[in-house]
Structures are given as C-alpha cells and as structure tokens.
Amino acid sequence: MNHRERSKSIQNSWAEPYRMKVVELLKMTTRKERISNIRKAGYNTFLLQSKDVYIDLLTDSGTNAMSDQQWSGMMLGDEAYAGSESFYKMEAAIQKFYGYKYVIPTHQGRGAENILSQILIKRGNIVPGNMYFTTTRLHQELAGGNFKDIIVDEAHDPFNEFPFKGNIDLQKLEKLIKKYGAHKIPYVSIATNVNMAGGQPISLENLKAVRKLTLNHGIKIIHDMTRVAENAYFIQQREKGYGQCSLSDIVKEICSLTDGATMSAKKDALVNIGGFMAVNDFDIYEQARNLVVVYEGLHTYGGLAGRDMEAIAIGISESVDDYHQMARIGQVEYLGRKMESFGIPIVRPIGGHGVFVDARSVLPHLSQEQFPAQTLASEIYIDSGVRTMERGVVSAGRDKYGNNIFPKLELVRFTIPRRVYTQAHMDVVAESAARVISSAKKLRGLKMIYEPKYLRFFQAKFEKLSS
Ligand code: F0G
C-alpha cells in the first residue's frame, strides 16, 4: 500500500505509536530564579544546569527516550573488552539497515568525524558540502581542509518554501571542481536532513545527480547520516515516486549512493550516547581500525559500553519504522504550526528535528553583532524555563583569519527530543515564544565577554548591553 496513504488511513493525526511506562519529574522555577540562573550562565543556555530547566529543547542529541526493548537490550550488553557480542549486533544492524560494509564504533559523531577527516583529508584540500555543521567542519579544518558551502541558495532564505533545501547546487560543485581540480577534493560531504538549514532534506533525485557528477571525477561522497531516517520521511512524503516506499527502503537507497558515513547515533538511532563510522572501502576501514585505538578504544567498542551498542542496534531498527517517524516529525510540525498561528516567523518548510525561529525578523533593532538569536534564547528561558539554543553568528564562529562569520541564518532552535514531550508541552513552548516575541521591541542585545577557541557556542559567556 502507498505509505503516504497508509499513515492517513489508520489515523488522522500524528499520535504516538507508544505509551508511557516511566516518567521523570521536573522542577518548576520562578521567574526571579530564572533571571538569576541565566545571568550566572552568562546568557548561554548551554551553561544552565538542567535541573533549572522545565522543557529542554536545547538539542535532540542524546536526549531521546529509549524504548522498553532498548532498556531490556541493555541488560544483555556484553562488556568484554574485545570481541563484544553487542558490537557484532550493532554492526549487523548497520549492515542490514544502512548497507555499509565496514563499521567502526566511536563514542559519538565527532569521534567518527575526527578519524575519517584524518584519513581522507590532506592539507590544502577542499571539502564541499551541503552547509556546514559545527563539529564536522572543525574536524575537516583541523585535518587541513577548507570547507566550501555548496547548498542551494534557497537554504539560506528562511522563508523560501522549496521542499528540498538540503540539495546540493550542482553548478556550485562543478565550479569548485573546475577551479581546484578533482584531485584537491577528497570527497563531497553530504548531510541528510541538514541541521543548520533548519532540518531540511536532500532529495534522492539531487543525490543521484551528485553521485553521477562525482563518479565522473573520481570524487567520493561521505554521508553525515545523523538524521537520515528523518530525511527519508520527507522523501517519502514529498518526492515523486517514493510514496510507495518504506522508510527503510529509502534510507538504504540514500546510503547506497554514498561511499561511507559518519553517524551520531544520539539522534535518529534513539540512544543517549554513541556513534560510528561506516565505509565500503577496505583500505579506509583498515586505517580507521588502526586510528580508532588511538582516540576512542578498541575497534569492537570505540569508547562505548557493550550496553550502548546493544541499544544502538535496537534503536536503528526502531528509527526506520514509518509510524515512529510520522509521530516524531508530526510533533515537530505541530509545534511549528502552533507558532505560525501566533504569527511567529519560523523557518519554512518546518524541519525534521526542530522548529527554527528567525531572530532577525523578531529583533530587527539588533545588529548581528548584538547576537539576536542568543538574546532571544535567553529571554525564552526567563519567560518559561524552556531551554532553546542559538544557531546564528555565535555557532558560526570565526574564519581562519579570526574574523566573525556572519551567516545569513540567525536562528533560535527549538529542538525536540524524540519520544520525550507531550502535545501540551508543545503548547507551553509556543505560548512562551509568542509572549516573548510580543514584547521583543524592548529587548536589549548581548556582548560576548568570554570566547573559547573552539566551538565557542558551547561555552561562550555574555552580558546584557546597557542600551
Ligand atoms: N553531524 C550533525 C549533523 C550533528 O547534528 C551533530 C551533532 C554531529 C554531526 C556531531 O555529533 O554530537 O554525536 O558528536 N549535533 C548536536 C546538535 C550536538 O545539537 O545539533 P556528536
């Protein structure tokens, strides 16, 4: 049966295909306490203590609720230092659902990015990709590469309705190949469901065209598959010819068009920690198997406990379930629509892992140097204890000459953990955002008073501008 129709025939809403067995109690705070908390945290939501947060939409990374199957699987974790049975289960799940041949476990996504970048990138190389991601780009740069953004222009316009804003602009890619030569480009870095563009998908049609072009030049494609099942859902819903396909088939087809992948299992794969690198080329695998012991641990655990690998194996199979993904993205869409009904300017189309509010439109009186998205995130916390995060100039960091990078997108990300919050929580979030935005004109911006060298958004500190 047509999968788009199947989901509609059984239920008209995105209602969850699970029920709750355990709940975690939350502490409620007063406005006065929250003002003091955020000031102490230097107006950086990453520096708040989680006990002081009511609804935590900082990230969807490692914040998922595991299923009863995953929890029971954890009891079966084989904690042997070498040759853990749990590793072989994880490896089998990756081979079955993603189709890659060789697997290297890592403690999380950036561990895989480090190893892969060190193997494939040489000093002076160019790494084109569909928009940067913070840790991915940093590892590419630390390995001596230069990241070049070749995503379609539509991705940089928050209100453009293009359904595949994660697509590669083939002309931009061709230009780079012409300018630098294919030998300077070790691979094209493709993210499925582009985080920094607002959780936007790449189409299979585009990926196939990129595959054709890169094969002609002998260039590899490396897949950041952190949210591949979410991307597959959008393909199933939007791309011609894929309404009949299961998510599982679409995920496999995406992976088959690439040479290898890095994965943060903390997102799609529904666990709290873990990641891996997977490739089809034995030589690359051999180098990775050697490097992983330097940075992560033996090649059959890579910094993970056996129980974590067990939970990943089960989480991967749950992530490609059609009903799971319908509820997951359905909830994100619910929040997005609710915000729109309040007139809040959000990135369109609504993305896969969160709703992104356009801070420039909300705070037009603040320049990007006054950190509008950082300001808005801190004010939302003060209003309701809802924790969001900045995805704008703070996240973008500095270029190699030390200048601030001013991205076109200056966003506050409301990221939804999987299987954690209810529809009523989403109402609280949208109402709080609306309240803050209705009096946004009087909000003052921020000044950065502490800036760490790497990935500054995690630990930077700010203070309020006096006027
Ligand atoms: N790639 C993408 C697209 C990501 O979103 C992340 C993490 C990583 C790689 C790195 O993986 O955290 O396991 O080392 N994103 C988190 C976020 C941190 O909040 O978006 P990791």
mmCIF file with all atom_site columns, C-alpha atoms in Angstrom, residues 175-283:
data_model
loop_
_atom_site.group_PDB
_atom_site.id
_atom_site.type_symbol
_atom_site.label_atom_id
_atom_site.label_alt_id
_atom_site.label_comp_id
_atom_site.label_asym_id
_atom_site.label_entity_id
_atom_site.label_seq_id
_atom_site.pdbx_PDB_ins_code
_atom_site.Cartn_x
_atom_site.Cartn_y
_atom_site.Cartn_z
_atom_site.occupancy
_atom_site.B_iso_or_equiv
_atom_site.pdbx_formal_charge
_atom_site.auth_seq_id
_atom_site.auth_comp_id
_atom_site.auth_asym_id
_atom_site.auth_atom_id
_atom_site.pdbx_PDB_model_num
ATOM 1   C CA . LYS A 1 175 ? 32.685 25.320 -10.436 1.00 0.00 ? 175 LYS A CA 1
ATOM 2   C CA . LEU A 1 176 ? 34.719 24.105 -7.464  1.00 0.00 ? 176 LEU A CA 1
ATOM 3   C CA . ILE A 1 177 ? 35.909 21.054 -9.380  1.00 0.00 ? 177 ILE A CA 1
ATOM 4   C CA . LYS A 1 178 ? 36.941 23.285 -12.286 1.00 0.00 ? 178 LYS A CA 1
ATOM 5   C CA . LYS A 1 179 ? 38.667 25.813 -10.049 1.00 0.00 ? 179 LYS A CA 1
ATOM 6   C CA . TYR A 1 180 ? 40.615 23.460 -7.778  1.00 0.00 ? 180 TYR A CA 1
ATOM 7   C CA . GLY A 1 181 ? 40.711 20.204 -9.743  1.00 0.00 ? 181 GLY A CA 1
ATOM 8   C CA . ALA A 1 182 ? 39.162 16.908 -8.652  1.00 0.00 ? 182 ALA A CA 1
ATOM 9   C CA . HIS A 1 183 ? 42.439 15.764 -7.089  1.00 0.00 ? 183 HIS A CA 1
ATOM 10  C CA . LYS A 1 184 ? 42.069 18.515 -4.451  1.00 0.00 ? 184 LYS A CA 1
ATOM 11  C CA . ILE A 1 185 ? 38.584 17.328 -3.443  1.00 0.00 ? 185 ILE A CA 1
ATOM 12  C CA . PRO A 1 186 ? 38.761 14.112 -1.402  1.00 0.00 ? 186 PRO A CA 1
ATOM 13  C CA . TYR A 1 187 ? 35.008 13.889 -1.009  1.00 0.00 ? 187 TYR A CA 1
ATOM 14  C CA . VAL A 1 188 ? 31.739 15.769 -1.025  1.00 0.00 ? 188 VAL A CA 1
ATOM 15  C CA . SER A 1 189 ? 30.293 15.974 2.472   1.00 0.00 ? 189 SER A CA 1
ATOM 16  C CA . ILE A 1 190 ? 26.562 15.330 2.377   1.00 0.00 ? 190 ILE A CA 1
ATOM 17  C CA . ALA A 1 191 ? 24.337 15.636 5.412   1.00 0.00 ? 191 ALA A CA 1
ATOM 18  C CA . THR A 1 192 ? 20.925 14.042 5.387   1.00 0.00 ? 192 THR A CA 1
ATOM 19  C CA . ASN A 1 193 ? 18.468 16.433 6.904   1.00 0.00 ? 193 ASN A CA 1
ATOM 20  C CA . VAL A 1 194 ? 20.648 19.471 7.072   1.00 0.00 ? 194 VAL A CA 1
ATOM 21  C CA . ASN A 1 195 ? 20.799 20.601 10.671  1.00 0.00 ? 195 ASN A CA 1
ATOM 22  C CA . MET A 1 196 ? 21.988 24.185 10.181  1.00 0.00 ? 196 MET A CA 1
ATOM 23  C CA . ALA A 1 197 ? 19.468 24.882 7.403   1.00 0.00 ? 197 ALA A CA 1
ATOM 24  C CA . GLY A 1 198 ? 16.667 24.060 9.839   1.00 0.00 ? 198 GLY A CA 1
ATOM 25  C CA . GLY A 1 199 ? 16.390 20.283 9.498   1.00 0.00 ? 199 GLY A CA 1
ATOM 26  C CA . GLN A 1 200 ? 15.875 20.366 5.733   1.00 0.00 ? 200 GLN A CA 1
ATOM 27  C CA . PRO A 1 201 ? 16.105 17.301 3.452   1.00 0.00 ? 201 PRO A CA 1
ATOM 28  C CA . ILE A 1 202 ? 18.099 16.487 0.344   1.00 0.00 ? 202 ILE A CA 1
ATOM 29  C CA . SER A 1 203 ? 16.121 14.728 -2.417  1.00 0.00 ? 203 SER A CA 1
ATOM 30  C CA . LEU A 1 204 ? 17.118 11.411 -3.902  1.00 0.00 ? 204 LEU A CA 1
ATOM 31  C CA . GLU A 1 205 ? 16.975 12.977 -7.350  1.00 0.00 ? 205 GLU A CA 1
ATOM 32  C CA . ASN A 1 206 ? 19.604 15.512 -6.288  1.00 0.00 ? 206 ASN A CA 1
ATOM 33  C CA . LEU A 1 207 ? 21.750 12.915 -4.539  1.00 0.00 ? 207 LEU A CA 1
ATOM 34  C CA . LYS A 1 208 ? 21.709 10.742 -7.659  1.00 0.00 ? 208 LYS A CA 1
ATOM 35  C CA . ALA A 1 209 ? 22.831 13.705 -9.768  1.00 0.00 ? 209 ALA A CA 1
ATOM 36  C CA . VAL A 1 210 ? 25.640 14.459 -7.297  1.00 0.00 ? 210 VAL A CA 1
ATOM 37  C CA . ARG A 1 211 ? 26.649 10.801 -7.432  1.00 0.00 ? 211 ARG A CA 1
ATOM 38  C CA . LYS A 1 212 ? 26.825 10.895 -11.221 1.00 0.00 ? 212 LYS A CA 1
ATOM 39  C CA . LEU A 1 213 ? 28.894 14.062 -11.289 1.00 0.00 ? 213 LEU A CA 1
ATOM 40  C CA . THR A 1 214 ? 31.313 12.946 -8.573  1.00 0.00 ? 214 THR A CA 1
ATOM 41  C CA . LEU A 1 215 ? 31.777 9.479  -10.096 1.00 0.00 ? 215 LEU A CA 1
ATOM 42  C CA . ASN A 1 216 ? 32.812 11.144 -13.352 1.00 0.00 ? 216 ASN A CA 1
ATOM 43  C CA . HIS A 1 217 ? 35.577 12.896 -11.450 1.00 0.00 ? 217 HIS A CA 1
ATOM 44  C CA . GLY A 1 218 ? 36.514 10.068 -9.105  1.00 0.00 ? 218 GLY A CA 1
ATOM 45  C CA . ILE A 1 219 ? 35.359 12.014 -6.034  1.00 0.00 ? 219 ILE A CA 1
ATOM 46  C CA . LYS A 1 220 ? 33.842 10.177 -3.067  1.00 0.00 ? 220 LYS A CA 1
ATOM 47  C CA . ILE A 1 221 ? 30.674 11.065 -1.185  1.00 0.00 ? 221 ILE A CA 1
ATOM 48  C CA . ILE A 1 222 ? 30.795 10.917 2.606   1.00 0.00 ? 222 ILE A CA 1
ATOM 49  C CA . HIS A 1 223 ? 27.435 10.927 4.294   1.00 0.00 ? 223 HIS A CA 1
ATOM 50  C CA . ASP A 1 224 ? 26.707 12.584 7.621   1.00 0.00 ? 224 ASP A CA 1
ATOM 51  C CA . MET A 1 225 ? 23.783 10.274 8.300   1.00 0.00 ? 225 MET A CA 1
ATOM 52  C CA . THR A 1 226 ? 22.931 11.634 11.731  1.00 0.00 ? 226 THR A CA 1
ATOM 53  C CA . ARG A 1 227 ? 19.287 12.237 10.763  1.00 0.00 ? 227 ARG A CA 1
ATOM 54  C CA . VAL A 1 228 ? 18.932 10.032 7.692   1.00 0.00 ? 228 VAL A CA 1
ATOM 55  C CA . ALA A 1 229 ? 15.587 8.486  8.688   1.00 0.00 ? 229 ALA A CA 1
ATOM 56  C CA . GLU A 1 230 ? 14.072 11.950 9.135   1.00 0.00 ? 230 GLU A CA 1
ATOM 57  C CA . ASN A 1 231 ? 15.335 12.883 5.684   1.00 0.00 ? 231 ASN A CA 1
ATOM 58  C CA . ALA A 1 232 ? 13.828 9.648  4.321   1.00 0.00 ? 232 ALA A CA 1
ATOM 59  C CA . TYR A 1 233 ? 10.452 10.591 5.798   1.00 0.00 ? 233 TYR A CA 1
ATOM 60  C CA . PHE A 1 234 ? 10.430 13.848 3.851   1.00 0.00 ? 234 PHE A CA 1
ATOM 61  C CA . ILE A 1 235 ? 11.373 11.977 0.671   1.00 0.00 ? 235 ILE A CA 1
ATOM 62  C CA . GLN A 1 236 ? 8.502  9.559  1.246   1.00 0.00 ? 236 GLN A CA 1
ATOM 63  C CA . GLN A 1 237 ? 6.083  12.436 1.796   1.00 0.00 ? 237 GLN A CA 1
ATOM 64  C CA . ARG A 1 238 ? 7.319  14.847 -0.866  1.00 0.00 ? 238 ARG A CA 1
ATOM 65  C CA . GLU A 1 239 ? 9.386  13.261 -3.608  1.00 0.00 ? 239 GLU A CA 1
ATOM 66  C CA . LYS A 1 240 ? 7.748  11.936 -6.746  1.00 0.00 ? 240 LYS A CA 1
ATOM 67  C CA . GLY A 1 241 ? 7.898  8.157  -6.973  1.00 0.00 ? 241 GLY A CA 1
ATOM 68  C CA . TYR A 1 242 ? 8.652  7.481  -3.304  1.00 0.00 ? 242 TYR A CA 1
ATOM 69  C CA . GLY A 1 243 ? 5.174  7.496  -1.739  1.00 0.00 ? 243 GLY A CA 1
ATOM 70  C CA . GLN A 1 244 ? 5.071  3.712  -2.199  1.00 0.00 ? 244 GLN A CA 1
ATOM 71  C CA . CYS A 1 245 ? 8.372  3.059  -0.483  1.00 0.00 ? 245 CYS A CA 1
ATOM 72  C CA . SER A 1 246 ? 9.006  2.225  3.155   1.00 0.00 ? 246 SER A CA 1
ATOM 73  C CA . LEU A 1 247 ? 11.359 4.466  5.130   1.00 0.00 ? 247 LEU A CA 1
ATOM 74  C CA . SER A 1 248 ? 13.652 1.508  5.458   1.00 0.00 ? 248 SER A CA 1
ATOM 75  C CA . ASP A 1 249 ? 13.983 1.191  1.663   1.00 0.00 ? 249 ASP A CA 1
ATOM 76  C CA . ILE A 1 250 ? 14.544 4.921  1.229   1.00 0.00 ? 250 ILE A CA 1
ATOM 77  C CA . VAL A 1 251 ? 17.237 5.005  3.932   1.00 0.00 ? 251 VAL A CA 1
ATOM 78  C CA . LYS A 1 252 ? 19.029 2.118  2.238   1.00 0.00 ? 252 LYS A CA 1
ATOM 79  C CA . GLU A 1 253 ? 18.846 3.825  -1.157  1.00 0.00 ? 253 GLU A CA 1
ATOM 80  C CA . ILE A 1 254 ? 20.310 7.057  0.254   1.00 0.00 ? 254 ILE A CA 1
ATOM 81  C CA . CYS A 1 255 ? 23.215 5.175  1.813   1.00 0.00 ? 255 CYS A CA 1
ATOM 82  C CA . SER A 1 256 ? 23.816 3.185  -1.371  1.00 0.00 ? 256 SER A CA 1
ATOM 83  C CA . LEU A 1 257 ? 24.601 6.415  -3.230  1.00 0.00 ? 257 LEU A CA 1
ATOM 84  C CA . THR A 1 258 ? 27.482 7.230  -0.889  1.00 0.00 ? 258 THR A CA 1
ATOM 85  C CA . ASP A 1 259 ? 30.881 5.711  -0.112  1.00 0.00 ? 259 ASP A CA 1
ATOM 86  C CA . GLY A 1 260 ? 30.860 5.955  3.625   1.00 0.00 ? 260 GLY A CA 1
ATOM 87  C CA . ALA A 1 261 ? 29.316 7.692  6.591   1.00 0.00 ? 261 ALA A CA 1
ATOM 88  C CA . THR A 1 262 ? 29.756 9.236  9.974   1.00 0.00 ? 262 THR A CA 1
ATOM 89  C CA . MET A 1 263 ? 26.905 8.946  12.413  1.00 0.00 ? 263 MET A CA 1
ATOM 90  C CA . SER A 1 264 ? 25.915 10.467 15.700  1.00 0.00 ? 264 SER A CA 1
ATOM 91  C CA . ALA A 1 265 ? 23.628 7.696  16.973  1.00 0.00 ? 265 ALA A CA 1
ATOM 92  C CA . LYS A 1 266 ? 22.408 10.153 19.626  1.00 0.00 ? 266 LYS A CA 1
ATOM 93  C CA . LYS A 1 267 ? 19.802 11.480 17.188  1.00 0.00 ? 267 LYS A CA 1
ATOM 94  C CA . ASP A 1 268 ? 17.997 9.162  14.732  1.00 0.00 ? 268 ASP A CA 1
ATOM 95  C CA . ALA A 1 269 ? 19.145 5.972  16.441  1.00 0.00 ? 269 ALA A CA 1
ATOM 96  C CA . LEU A 1 270 ? 17.317 6.835  19.660  1.00 0.00 ? 270 LEU A CA 1
ATOM 97  C CA . VAL A 1 271 ? 20.086 6.423  22.211  1.00 0.00 ? 271 VAL A CA 1
ATOM 98  C CA . ASN A 1 272 ? 21.758 8.651  24.775  1.00 0.00 ? 272 ASN A CA 1
ATOM 99  C CA . ILE A 1 273 ? 25.345 8.162  23.603  1.00 0.00 ? 273 ILE A CA 1
ATOM 100 C CA . GLY A 1 274 ? 27.182 6.608  20.692  1.00 0.00 ? 274 GLY A CA 1
ATOM 101 C CA . GLY A 1 275 ? 28.226 6.891  17.098  1.00 0.00 ? 275 GLY A CA 1
ATOM 102 C CA . PHE A 1 276 ? 30.144 5.168  14.362  1.00 0.00 ? 276 PHE A CA 1
ATOM 103 C CA . MET A 1 277 ? 31.929 5.445  11.096  1.00 0.00 ? 277 MET A CA 1
ATOM 104 C CA . ALA A 1 278 ? 30.995 3.095  8.247   1.00 0.00 ? 278 ALA A CA 1
ATOM 105 C CA . VAL A 1 279 ? 32.668 2.627  4.861   1.00 0.00 ? 279 VAL A CA 1
ATOM 106 C CA . ASN A 1 280 ? 32.651 0.303  1.868   1.00 0.00 ? 280 ASN A CA 1
ATOM 107 C CA . ASP A 1 281 ? 36.359 0.596  1.113   1.00 0.00 ? 281 ASP A CA 1
ATOM 108 C CA . PHE A 1 282 ? 38.536 -1.921 2.925   1.00 0.00 ? 282 PHE A CA 1
ATOM 109 C CA . ASP A 1 283 ? 41.672 0.248  2.882   1.00 0.00 ? 283 ASP A CA 1
#
